Amino acid sequence: MSQTTRLRLTSLFFVIIFATLVLSVQLPVPKYHRLPSLRQQAKIQDAWRQERINNVIPALLNKYNIDLWIVSQREYAGDTVFWSLKPATTFAARRRTLQIFERVTQKRLWGLLQQSTTVRVHTLVDNTDQIWSDLRSAVDAANPKTIVLNIDSDIAFADGLHAGEREAIELALGEHNLAKVTREPRLAVELIETRVKAMIQPYKEVMETVHAMITEAFSDDVIVPHVTTTEDVVWWFRERIQAQNMTTWFQPIVDVFRRGDDSTKPNEAEGTVRVILPGDILWCDVGVVAYGLATDTQHLGYVLRDGEDEVPEGIHEGLRSYANVMQDIVKEEIKVERTGNEILASSLERINEKGITGTVYSHPIGDWGHSAGPLIGMVNLQESIPGKGDLKVIPNSWFSVELQALVPIPEWDGQVVPFRLEEDIYVDETGANHWVYRRQEEMHIVDWQSKDVTLVAQE
């Protein structure tokens, strides 16, 4: 073999290696994850619940110097906090269910008289007046300096005590104990907001499943232009979610943005049924519930026109240079100890500096779709939000980075289209935040041109 041939073969070898490496760094196609059996899911959820009781509640009682926390409800009139504290196999409060969390501080002689805090849980279930005598006995035995009831005029997660229930509890406590009652909304808020570390891996798998669903929905497997409607895709999502043994916390939304539309107003066209056409920009909003955890995801897609083999550059740039940039900014601004209002203000300032017109309406997520914690703007409120916007980011919390960028598309004669994205992040114990799975950086593409549209329409 000549020297020239060897050099050529060596060069070819390195070209092949380089090409293999380039292909290997391409993002994998998201895949569906099968949930474990209901029995196994219940074990997983109950382990999370126990960790909250053993670790999260004592830490919060210490943080806010609370000795006793009372959570009380009747069947079908549950306190919001109840749903974050109940066993997985409990579907509603029984009769009257009363939970008392008592802070117990123990001093240890070793380690320079360190103190450890645990929680003593009293659970009372009854439908007679005996429950009030038992409550009074438990409170008197604890002799607390401070008692918290879930009452708050601004934050729903801290206002779960029904009016009649409050009257009964106050009567049972007596004047001596009633004088110790205080309000601390952050106790309920942060209990619901705090994520147990073991939740993140199952949540990642659920998020990847959502991505897999959207990838399938926004493809020629589901959409045939001139035939498929937005409502068809909505109900496809509902059936697909159900088939994964998941549920949803809102009806999925699918809409299109089309050349010639006036679609600059947020959520203007929601609920309108439209036939999907070539050249449409697709948008969906999907939120599933699995393991008792909610997701919230918005993605964009594009239906190729006849003869097109790729997405117009102006539409790709709308995703990358507008919406993705806004996501980066908001994600970077979500920092521990900052309020939602502070994050909103700094995010909008940076977004405006980039010359982007957009709206930020991000929110906590977890036990609920719109969960407990600091609000970062709302669709119609791009200024400070009293109460909920004044809450601070804490470690081990999750957020949906939800926003829209108003994008002028050159190929559509400069028509402005709202690019709405939403992706979930988690803030870890160090305060760093991460995408739960990943965020959308390429448009989903419906390449339908190999389909016989006439045949499908007849079917």
PDB file of C-alpha atoms in Angstrom, residues 159-399:
ATOM      1  CA  ASP A 159     -56.115  29.811  53.673  1.00  0.00           C
ATOM      2  CA  GLY A 160     -57.444  26.271  53.734  1.00  0.00           C
ATOM      3  CA  LEU A 161     -59.312  26.447  57.060  1.00  0.00           C
ATOM      4  CA  HIS A 162     -63.041  26.699  56.287  1.00  0.00           C
ATOM      5  CA  ALA A 163     -65.007  29.381  58.139  1.00  0.00           C
ATOM      6  CA  GLY A 164     -67.182  26.968  60.142  1.00  0.00           C
ATOM      7  CA  GLU A 165     -64.164  24.821  60.995  1.00  0.00           C
ATOM      8  CA  ARG A 166     -62.345  27.871  62.311  1.00  0.00           C
ATOM      9  CA  GLU A 167     -65.241  28.758  64.605  1.00  0.00           C
ATOM     10  CA  ALA A 168     -65.325  25.227  66.028  1.00  0.00           C
ATOM     11  CA  ILE A 169     -61.550  25.093  66.596  1.00  0.00           C
ATOM     12  CA  GLU A 170     -61.429  28.492  68.286  1.00  0.00           C
ATOM     13  CA  LEU A 171     -64.229  27.474  70.621  1.00  0.00           C
ATOM     14  CA  ALA A 172     -62.451  24.200  71.449  1.00  0.00           C
ATOM     15  CA  LEU A 173     -59.079  25.856  72.109  1.00  0.00           C
ATOM     16  CA  GLY A 174     -60.448  28.182  74.787  1.00  0.00           C
ATOM     17  CA  GLU A 175     -59.344  31.745  75.484  1.00  0.00           C
ATOM     18  CA  HIS A 176     -55.962  30.768  76.968  1.00  0.00           C
ATOM     19  CA  ASN A 177     -54.851  28.866  73.844  1.00  0.00           C
ATOM     20  CA  LEU A 178     -56.653  31.179  71.439  1.00  0.00           C
ATOM     21  CA  ALA A 179     -54.366  34.000  72.575  1.00  0.00           C
ATOM     22  CA  LYS A 180     -51.433  31.987  71.192  1.00  0.00           C
ATOM     23  CA  VAL A 181     -52.879  31.652  67.675  1.00  0.00           C
ATOM     24  CA  THR A 182     -50.913  33.442  64.980  1.00  0.00           C
ATOM     25  CA  ARG A 183     -50.861  33.502  61.194  1.00  0.00           C
ATOM     26  CA  GLU A 184     -47.823  32.368  59.253  1.00  0.00           C
ATOM     27  CA  PRO A 185     -48.785  31.792  55.602  1.00  0.00           C
ATOM     28  CA  ARG A 186     -45.247  30.775  54.648  1.00  0.00           C
ATOM     29  CA  LEU A 187     -45.584  27.610  56.732  1.00  0.00           C
ATOM     30  CA  ALA A 188     -48.265  26.108  54.472  1.00  0.00           C
ATOM     31  CA  VAL A 189     -46.815  27.670  51.313  1.00  0.00           C
ATOM     32  CA  GLU A 190     -43.309  26.312  51.824  1.00  0.00           C
ATOM     33  CA  LEU A 191     -44.512  22.869  52.911  1.00  0.00           C
ATOM     34  CA  ILE A 192     -46.367  22.532  49.593  1.00  0.00           C
ATOM     35  CA  GLU A 193     -43.574  24.258  47.671  1.00  0.00           C
ATOM     36  CA  THR A 194     -40.677  22.160  48.988  1.00  0.00           C
ATOM     37  CA  ARG A 195     -39.774  19.244  46.742  1.00  0.00           C
ATOM     38  CA  VAL A 196     -38.393  16.027  48.158  1.00  0.00           C
ATOM     39  CA  LYS A 197     -35.156  15.149  46.350  1.00  0.00           C
ATOM     40  CA  ALA A 198     -36.378  11.651  45.454  1.00  0.00           C
ATOM     41  CA  MET A 199     -39.181  13.218  43.387  1.00  0.00           C
ATOM     42  CA  ILE A 200     -36.918  14.558  40.666  1.00  0.00           C
ATOM     43  CA  GLN A 201     -36.058  11.362  38.769  1.00  0.00           C
ATOM     44  CA  PRO A 202     -39.685  10.185  38.383  1.00  0.00           C
ATOM     45  CA  TYR A 203     -40.611  13.756  37.438  1.00  0.00           C
ATOM     46  CA  LYS A 204     -37.904  13.813  34.741  1.00  0.00           C
ATOM     47  CA  GLU A 205     -39.343  10.634  33.275  1.00  0.00           C
ATOM     48  CA  VAL A 206     -42.847  12.100  33.284  1.00  0.00           C
ATOM     49  CA  MET A 207     -41.521  15.256  31.595  1.00  0.00           C
ATOM     50  CA  GLU A 208     -39.756  13.194  28.921  1.00  0.00           C
ATOM     51  CA  THR A 209     -43.039  11.358  28.329  1.00  0.00           C
ATOM     52  CA  VAL A 210     -44.768  14.727  27.809  1.00  0.00           C
ATOM     53  CA  HIS A 211     -42.085  15.691  25.283  1.00  0.00           C
ATOM     54  CA  ALA A 212     -42.579  12.345  23.521  1.00  0.00           C
ATOM     55  CA  MET A 213     -46.334  12.973  23.356  1.00  0.00           C
ATOM     56  CA  ILE A 214     -45.919  16.445  21.867  1.00  0.00           C
ATOM     57  CA  THR A 215     -43.340  15.150  19.368  1.00  0.00           C
ATOM     58  CA  GLU A 216     -45.832  12.505  18.246  1.00  0.00           C
ATOM     59  CA  ALA A 217     -48.798  14.895  18.222  1.00  0.00           C
ATOM     60  CA  PHE A 218     -46.968  17.465  16.107  1.00  0.00           C
ATOM     61  CA  SER A 219     -46.038  14.963  13.388  1.00  0.00           C
ATOM     62  CA  ASP A 220     -47.613  13.344  10.346  1.00  0.00           C
ATOM     63  CA  ASP A 221     -48.586  10.397  12.563  1.00  0.00           C
ATOM     64  CA  VAL A 222     -51.384  12.541  13.975  1.00  0.00           C
ATOM     65  CA  ILE A 223     -51.799  15.591  11.728  1.00  0.00           C
ATOM     66  CA  VAL A 224     -52.926  15.521   8.098  1.00  0.00           C
ATOM     67  CA  PRO A 225     -53.321  19.074   6.744  1.00  0.00           C
ATOM     68  CA  HIS A 226     -56.758  20.008   5.394  1.00  0.00           C
ATOM     69  CA  VAL A 227     -58.211  17.122   7.451  1.00  0.00           C
ATOM     70  CA  THR A 228     -57.077  17.266  11.085  1.00  0.00           C
ATOM     71  CA  THR A 229     -58.533  19.971  13.326  1.00  0.00           C
ATOM     72  CA  THR A 230     -57.065  21.508  16.438  1.00  0.00           C
ATOM     73  CA  GLU A 231     -59.836  19.821  18.414  1.00  0.00           C
ATOM     74  CA  ASP A 232     -58.801  16.436  16.967  1.00  0.00           C
ATOM     75  CA  VAL A 233     -55.316  16.944  18.397  1.00  0.00           C
ATOM     76  CA  VAL A 234     -56.715  18.061  21.758  1.00  0.00           C
ATOM     77  CA  TRP A 235     -58.655  14.842  22.107  1.00  0.00           C
ATOM     78  CA  TRP A 236     -55.679  12.836  20.834  1.00  0.00           C
ATOM     79  CA  PHE A 237     -53.734  14.286  23.780  1.00  0.00           C
ATOM     80  CA  ARG A 238     -56.512  13.349  26.200  1.00  0.00           C
ATOM     81  CA  GLU A 239     -56.581   9.747  24.951  1.00  0.00           C
ATOM     82  CA  ARG A 240     -52.777   9.484  24.885  1.00  0.00           C
ATOM     83  CA  ILE A 241     -52.465  10.826  28.425  1.00  0.00           C
ATOM     84  CA  GLN A 242     -55.103   8.361  29.613  1.00  0.00           C
ATOM     85  CA  ALA A 243     -53.292   5.503  27.846  1.00  0.00           C
ATOM     86  CA  GLN A 244     -50.157   6.324  29.876  1.00  0.00           C
ATOM     87  CA  ASN A 245     -52.155   5.886  33.122  1.00  0.00           C
ATOM     88  CA  MET A 246     -51.817   9.614  33.725  1.00  0.00           C
ATOM     89  CA  THR A 247     -54.429  12.315  34.024  1.00  0.00           C
ATOM     90  CA  THR A 248     -54.474  16.034  33.297  1.00  0.00           C
ATOM     91  CA  TRP A 249     -55.225  19.065  35.421  1.00  0.00           C
ATOM     92  CA  PHE A 250     -56.672  21.078  32.510  1.00  0.00           C
ATOM     93  CA  GLN A 251     -58.045  20.388  29.058  1.00  0.00           C
ATOM     94  CA  PRO A 252     -55.087  20.471  26.629  1.00  0.00           C
ATOM     95  CA  ILE A 253     -55.017  23.439  24.265  1.00  0.00           C
ATOM     96  CA  VAL A 254     -53.971  23.291  20.614  1.00  0.00           C
ATOM     97  CA  ASP A 255     -54.037  26.308  18.332  1.00  0.00           C
ATOM     98  CA  VAL A 256     -52.519  27.550  15.085  1.00  0.00           C
ATOM     99  CA  PHE A 257     -50.970  30.836  14.022  1.00  0.00           C
ATOM    100  CA  ARG A 258     -51.410  31.508  10.332  1.00  0.00           C
ATOM    101  CA  ARG A 259     -50.172  34.054   7.873  1.00  0.00           C
ATOM    102  CA  GLY A 260     -52.759  36.808   7.711  1.00  0.00           C
ATOM    103  CA  ASP A 261     -54.063  36.220  11.254  1.00  0.00           C
ATOM    104  CA  ASP A 262     -54.244  38.942  13.886  1.00  0.00           C
ATOM    105  CA  SER A 263     -52.948  36.835  16.787  1.00  0.00           C
ATOM    106  CA  THR A 264     -50.941  39.255  18.919  1.00  0.00           C
ATOM    107  CA  LYS A 265     -53.299  39.182  21.891  1.00  0.00           C
ATOM    108  CA  PRO A 266     -52.465  36.510  24.535  1.00  0.00           C
ATOM    109  CA  ASN A 267     -54.819  33.519  24.415  1.00  0.00           C
ATOM    110  CA  GLU A 268     -57.100  35.293  21.943  1.00  0.00           C
ATOM    111  CA  ALA A 269     -57.959  32.210  19.879  1.00  0.00           C
ATOM    112  CA  GLU A 270     -58.190  29.569  22.621  1.00  0.00           C
ATOM    113  CA  GLY A 271     -61.235  27.352  22.241  1.00  0.00           C
ATOM    114  CA  THR A 272     -61.603  28.058  18.519  1.00  0.00           C
ATOM    115  CA  VAL A 273     -61.638  24.905  16.367  1.00  0.00           C
ATOM    116  CA  ARG A 274     -59.593  25.278  13.189  1.00  0.00           C
ATOM    117  CA  VAL A 275     -58.588  22.940  10.398  1.00  0.00           C
ATOM    118  CA  ILE A 276     -54.806  22.643  10.308  1.00  0.00           C
ATOM    119  CA  LEU A 277     -53.246  23.799   7.019  1.00  0.00           C
ATOM    120  CA  PRO A 278     -49.773  23.705   5.448  1.00  0.00           C
ATOM    121  CA  GLY A 279     -47.717  26.689   6.581  1.00  0.00           C
ATOM    122  CA  ASP A 280     -49.383  26.863  10.018  1.00  0.00           C
ATOM    123  CA  ILE A 281     -47.388  27.404  13.193  1.00  0.00           C
ATOM    124  CA  LEU A 282     -48.751  25.002  15.814  1.00  0.00           C
ATOM    125  CA  TRP A 283     -48.945  25.682  19.538  1.00  0.00           C
ATOM    126  CA  CYS A 284     -49.974  23.434  22.405  1.00  0.00           C
ATOM    127  CA  ASP A 285     -50.324  23.697  26.166  1.00  0.00           C
ATOM    128  CA  VAL A 286     -50.327  20.331  27.953  1.00  0.00           C
ATOM    129  CA  GLY A 287     -50.254  19.507  31.682  1.00  0.00           C
ATOM    130  CA  VAL A 288     -50.290  15.951  32.995  1.00  0.00           C
ATOM    131  CA  VAL A 289     -50.483  14.546  36.525  1.00  0.00           C
ATOM    132  CA  ALA A 290     -48.547  11.440  37.604  1.00  0.00           C
ATOM    133  CA  TYR A 291     -47.385  10.354  41.086  1.00  0.00           C
ATOM    134  CA  GLY A 292     -49.512  13.256  42.324  1.00  0.00           C
ATOM    135  CA  LEU A 293     -47.165  15.690  40.535  1.00  0.00           C
ATOM    136  CA  ALA A 294     -48.264  18.166  37.855  1.00  0.00           C
ATOM    137  CA  THR A 295     -46.381  19.247  34.730  1.00  0.00           C
ATOM    138  CA  ASP A 296     -46.977  22.247  32.448  1.00  0.00           C
ATOM    139  CA  THR A 297     -45.522  22.401  28.928  1.00  0.00           C
ATOM    140  CA  GLN A 298     -46.005  24.609  25.871  1.00  0.00           C
ATOM    141  CA  HIS A 299     -44.295  23.832  22.558  1.00  0.00           C
ATOM    142  CA  LEU A 300     -44.384  25.069  18.969  1.00  0.00           C
ATOM    143  CA  GLY A 301     -44.491  23.202  15.672  1.00  0.00           C
ATOM    144  CA  TYR A 302     -44.651  23.927  11.948  1.00  0.00           C
ATOM    145  CA  VAL A 303     -46.580  22.266   9.109  1.00  0.00           C
ATOM    146  CA  LEU A 304     -44.434  22.183   5.978  1.00  0.00           C
ATOM    147  CA  ARG A 305     -45.943  23.737   2.872  1.00  0.00           C
ATOM    148  CA  ASP A 306     -46.043  21.825  -0.389  1.00  0.00           C
ATOM    149  CA  GLY A 307     -42.475  21.630  -1.675  1.00  0.00           C
ATOM    150  CA  GLU A 308     -40.858  22.810   1.573  1.00  0.00           C
ATOM    151  CA  ASP A 309     -38.278  20.577   3.213  1.00  0.00           C
ATOM    152  CA  GLU A 310     -37.449  22.759   6.212  1.00  0.00           C
ATOM    153  CA  VAL A 311     -38.917  25.382   8.500  1.00  0.00           C
ATOM    154  CA  PRO A 312     -38.572  28.979   7.218  1.00  0.00           C
ATOM    155  CA  GLU A 313     -35.550  30.620   8.826  1.00  0.00           C
ATOM    156  CA  GLY A 314     -37.589  33.488  10.289  1.00  0.00           C
ATOM    157  CA  ILE A 315     -39.728  31.018  12.233  1.00  0.00           C
ATOM    158  CA  HIS A 316     -36.695  29.116  13.507  1.00  0.00           C
ATOM    159  CA  GLU A 317     -35.163  32.424  14.573  1.00  0.00           C
ATOM    160  CA  GLY A 318     -38.353  33.308  16.421  1.00  0.00           C
ATOM    161  CA  LEU A 319     -37.813  30.247  18.577  1.00  0.00           C
ATOM    162  CA  ARG A 320     -34.055  30.551  19.026  1.00  0.00           C
ATOM    163  CA  SER A 321     -33.388  34.293  19.116  1.00  0.00           C
ATOM    164  CA  TYR A 322     -36.560  35.429  20.830  1.00  0.00           C
ATOM    165  CA  ALA A 323     -38.393  32.795  22.894  1.00  0.00           C
ATOM    166  CA  ASN A 324     -35.320  30.742  23.894  1.00  0.00           C
ATOM    167  CA  VAL A 325     -33.457  33.934  24.842  1.00  0.00           C
ATOM    168  CA  MET A 326     -36.353  34.965  27.069  1.00  0.00           C
ATOM    169  CA  GLN A 327     -36.311  31.508  28.677  1.00  0.00           C
ATOM    170  CA  ASP A 328     -32.594  31.813  29.399  1.00  0.00           C
ATOM    171  CA  ILE A 329     -33.070  35.207  31.027  1.00  0.00           C
ATOM    172  CA  VAL A 330     -35.969  34.189  33.278  1.00  0.00           C
ATOM    173  CA  LYS A 331     -34.241  30.945  34.269  1.00  0.00           C
ATOM    174  CA  GLU A 332     -31.068  32.844  35.186  1.00  0.00           C
ATOM    175  CA  GLU A 333     -33.035  35.373  37.246  1.00  0.00           C
ATOM    176  CA  ILE A 334     -34.788  32.718  39.369  1.00  0.00           C
ATOM    177  CA  LYS A 335     -32.513  32.733  42.418  1.00  0.00           C
ATOM    178  CA  VAL A 336     -33.001  31.694  46.026  1.00  0.00           C
ATOM    179  CA  GLU A 337     -34.118  34.513  48.353  1.00  0.00           C
ATOM    180  CA  ARG A 338     -35.375  36.676  45.481  1.00  0.00           C
ATOM    181  CA  THR A 339     -39.067  37.498  45.325  1.00  0.00           C
ATOM    182  CA  GLY A 340     -41.233  36.809  42.308  1.00  0.00           C
ATOM    183  CA  ASN A 341     -41.639  40.559  41.808  1.00  0.00           C
ATOM    184  CA  GLU A 342     -37.874  41.091  41.822  1.00  0.00           C
ATOM    185  CA  ILE A 343     -37.387  38.288  39.293  1.00  0.00           C
ATOM    186  CA  LEU A 344     -40.097  39.722  37.046  1.00  0.00           C
ATOM    187  CA  ALA A 345     -38.618  43.241  37.098  1.00  0.00           C
ATOM    188  CA  SER A 346     -35.047  42.142  36.384  1.00  0.00           C
ATOM    189  CA  SER A 347     -36.180  39.688  33.678  1.00  0.00           C
ATOM    190  CA  LEU A 348     -38.246  42.300  31.835  1.00  0.00           C
ATOM    191  CA  GLU A 349     -35.398  44.800  32.044  1.00  0.00           C
ATOM    192  CA  ARG A 350     -32.978  42.355  30.429  1.00  0.00           C
ATOM    193  CA  ILE A 351     -35.554  41.261  27.843  1.00  0.00           C
ATOM    194  CA  ASN A 352     -36.150  44.882  26.842  1.00  0.00           C
ATOM    195  CA  GLU A 353     -32.382  45.463  26.574  1.00  0.00           C
ATOM    196  CA  LYS A 354     -32.296  42.633  24.026  1.00  0.00           C
ATOM    197  CA  GLY A 355     -34.900  44.476  21.954  1.00  0.00           C
ATOM    198  CA  ILE A 356     -37.469  41.718  22.527  1.00  0.00           C
ATOM    199  CA  THR A 357     -41.116  42.466  23.216  1.00  0.00           C
ATOM    200  CA  GLY A 358     -42.563  39.793  25.443  1.00  0.00           C
ATOM    201  CA  THR A 359     -44.593  38.824  28.478  1.00  0.00           C
ATOM    202  CA  VAL A 360     -43.477  36.741  31.480  1.00  0.00           C
ATOM    203  CA  TYR A 361     -45.982  34.768  33.552  1.00  0.00           C
ATOM    204  CA  SER A 362     -44.015  32.012  35.261  1.00  0.00           C
ATOM    205  CA  HIS A 363     -45.216  30.121  38.323  1.00  0.00           C
ATOM    206  CA  PRO A 364     -44.324  27.394  40.839  1.00  0.00           C
ATOM    207  CA  ILE A 365     -45.350  23.838  40.013  1.00  0.00           C
ATOM    208  CA  GLY A 366     -45.389  20.512  41.823  1.00  0.00           C
ATOM    209  CA  ASP A 367     -48.278  19.273  43.966  1.00  0.00           C
ATOM    210  CA  TRP A 368     -50.491  21.559  41.894  1.00  0.00           C
ATOM    211  CA  GLY A 369     -50.215  22.933  38.359  1.00  0.00           C
ATOM    212  CA  HIS A 370     -50.205  26.516  39.590  1.00  0.00           C
ATOM    213  CA  SER A 371     -48.599  25.603  42.881  1.00  0.00           C
ATOM    214  CA  ALA A 372     -47.457  27.352  46.052  1.00  0.00           C
ATOM    215  CA  GLY A 373     -44.619  29.848  45.955  1.00  0.00           C
ATOM    216  CA  PRO A 374     -43.702  33.159  44.310  1.00  0.00           C
ATOM    217  CA  LEU A 375     -45.605  34.249  41.213  1.00  0.00           C
ATOM    218  CA  ILE A 376     -43.390  35.762  38.509  1.00  0.00           C
ATOM    219  CA  GLY A 377     -45.855  37.966  36.642  1.00  0.00           C
ATOM    220  CA  MET A 378     -49.228  37.107  35.152  1.00  0.00           C
ATOM    221  CA  VAL A 379     -50.520  37.417  31.588  1.00  0.00           C
ATOM    222  CA  ASN A 380     -52.329  40.655  32.430  1.00  0.00           C
ATOM    223  CA  LEU A 381     -49.996  41.803  35.225  1.00  0.00           C
ATOM    224  CA  GLN A 382     -46.445  42.710  34.225  1.00  0.00           C
ATOM    225  CA  GLU A 383     -45.838  44.731  37.376  1.00  0.00           C
ATOM    226  CA  SER A 384     -45.534  43.821  41.042  1.00  0.00           C
ATOM    227  CA  ILE A 385     -48.159  41.390  42.346  1.00  0.00           C
ATOM    228  CA  PRO A 386     -48.893  42.028  46.049  1.00  0.00           C
ATOM    229  CA  GLY A 387     -48.773  38.993  48.326  1.00  0.00           C
ATOM    230  CA  LYS A 388     -48.034  36.100  45.985  1.00  0.00           C
ATOM    231  CA  GLY A 389     -45.378  38.066  44.098  1.00  0.00           C
ATOM    232  CA  ASP A 390     -43.642  38.995  47.365  1.00  0.00           C
ATOM    233  CA  LEU A 391     -42.885  35.369  48.279  1.00  0.00           C
ATOM    234  CA  LYS A 392     -39.254  34.295  47.924  1.00  0.00           C
ATOM    235  CA  VAL A 393     -37.674  31.447  45.987  1.00  0.00           C
ATOM    236  CA  ILE A 394     -36.499  28.647  48.287  1.00  0.00           C
ATOM    237  CA  PRO A 395     -34.155  25.706  47.614  1.00  0.00           C
ATOM    238  CA  ASN A 396     -35.727  22.439  46.446  1.00  0.00           C
ATOM    239  CA  SER A 397     -38.576  24.083  44.563  1.00  0.00           C
ATOM    240  CA  TRP A 398     -39.887  23.757  41.005  1.00  0.00           C
ATOM    241  CA  PHE A 399     -41.064  26.374  38.507  1.00  0.00           C
TER     242      PHE A 399
END
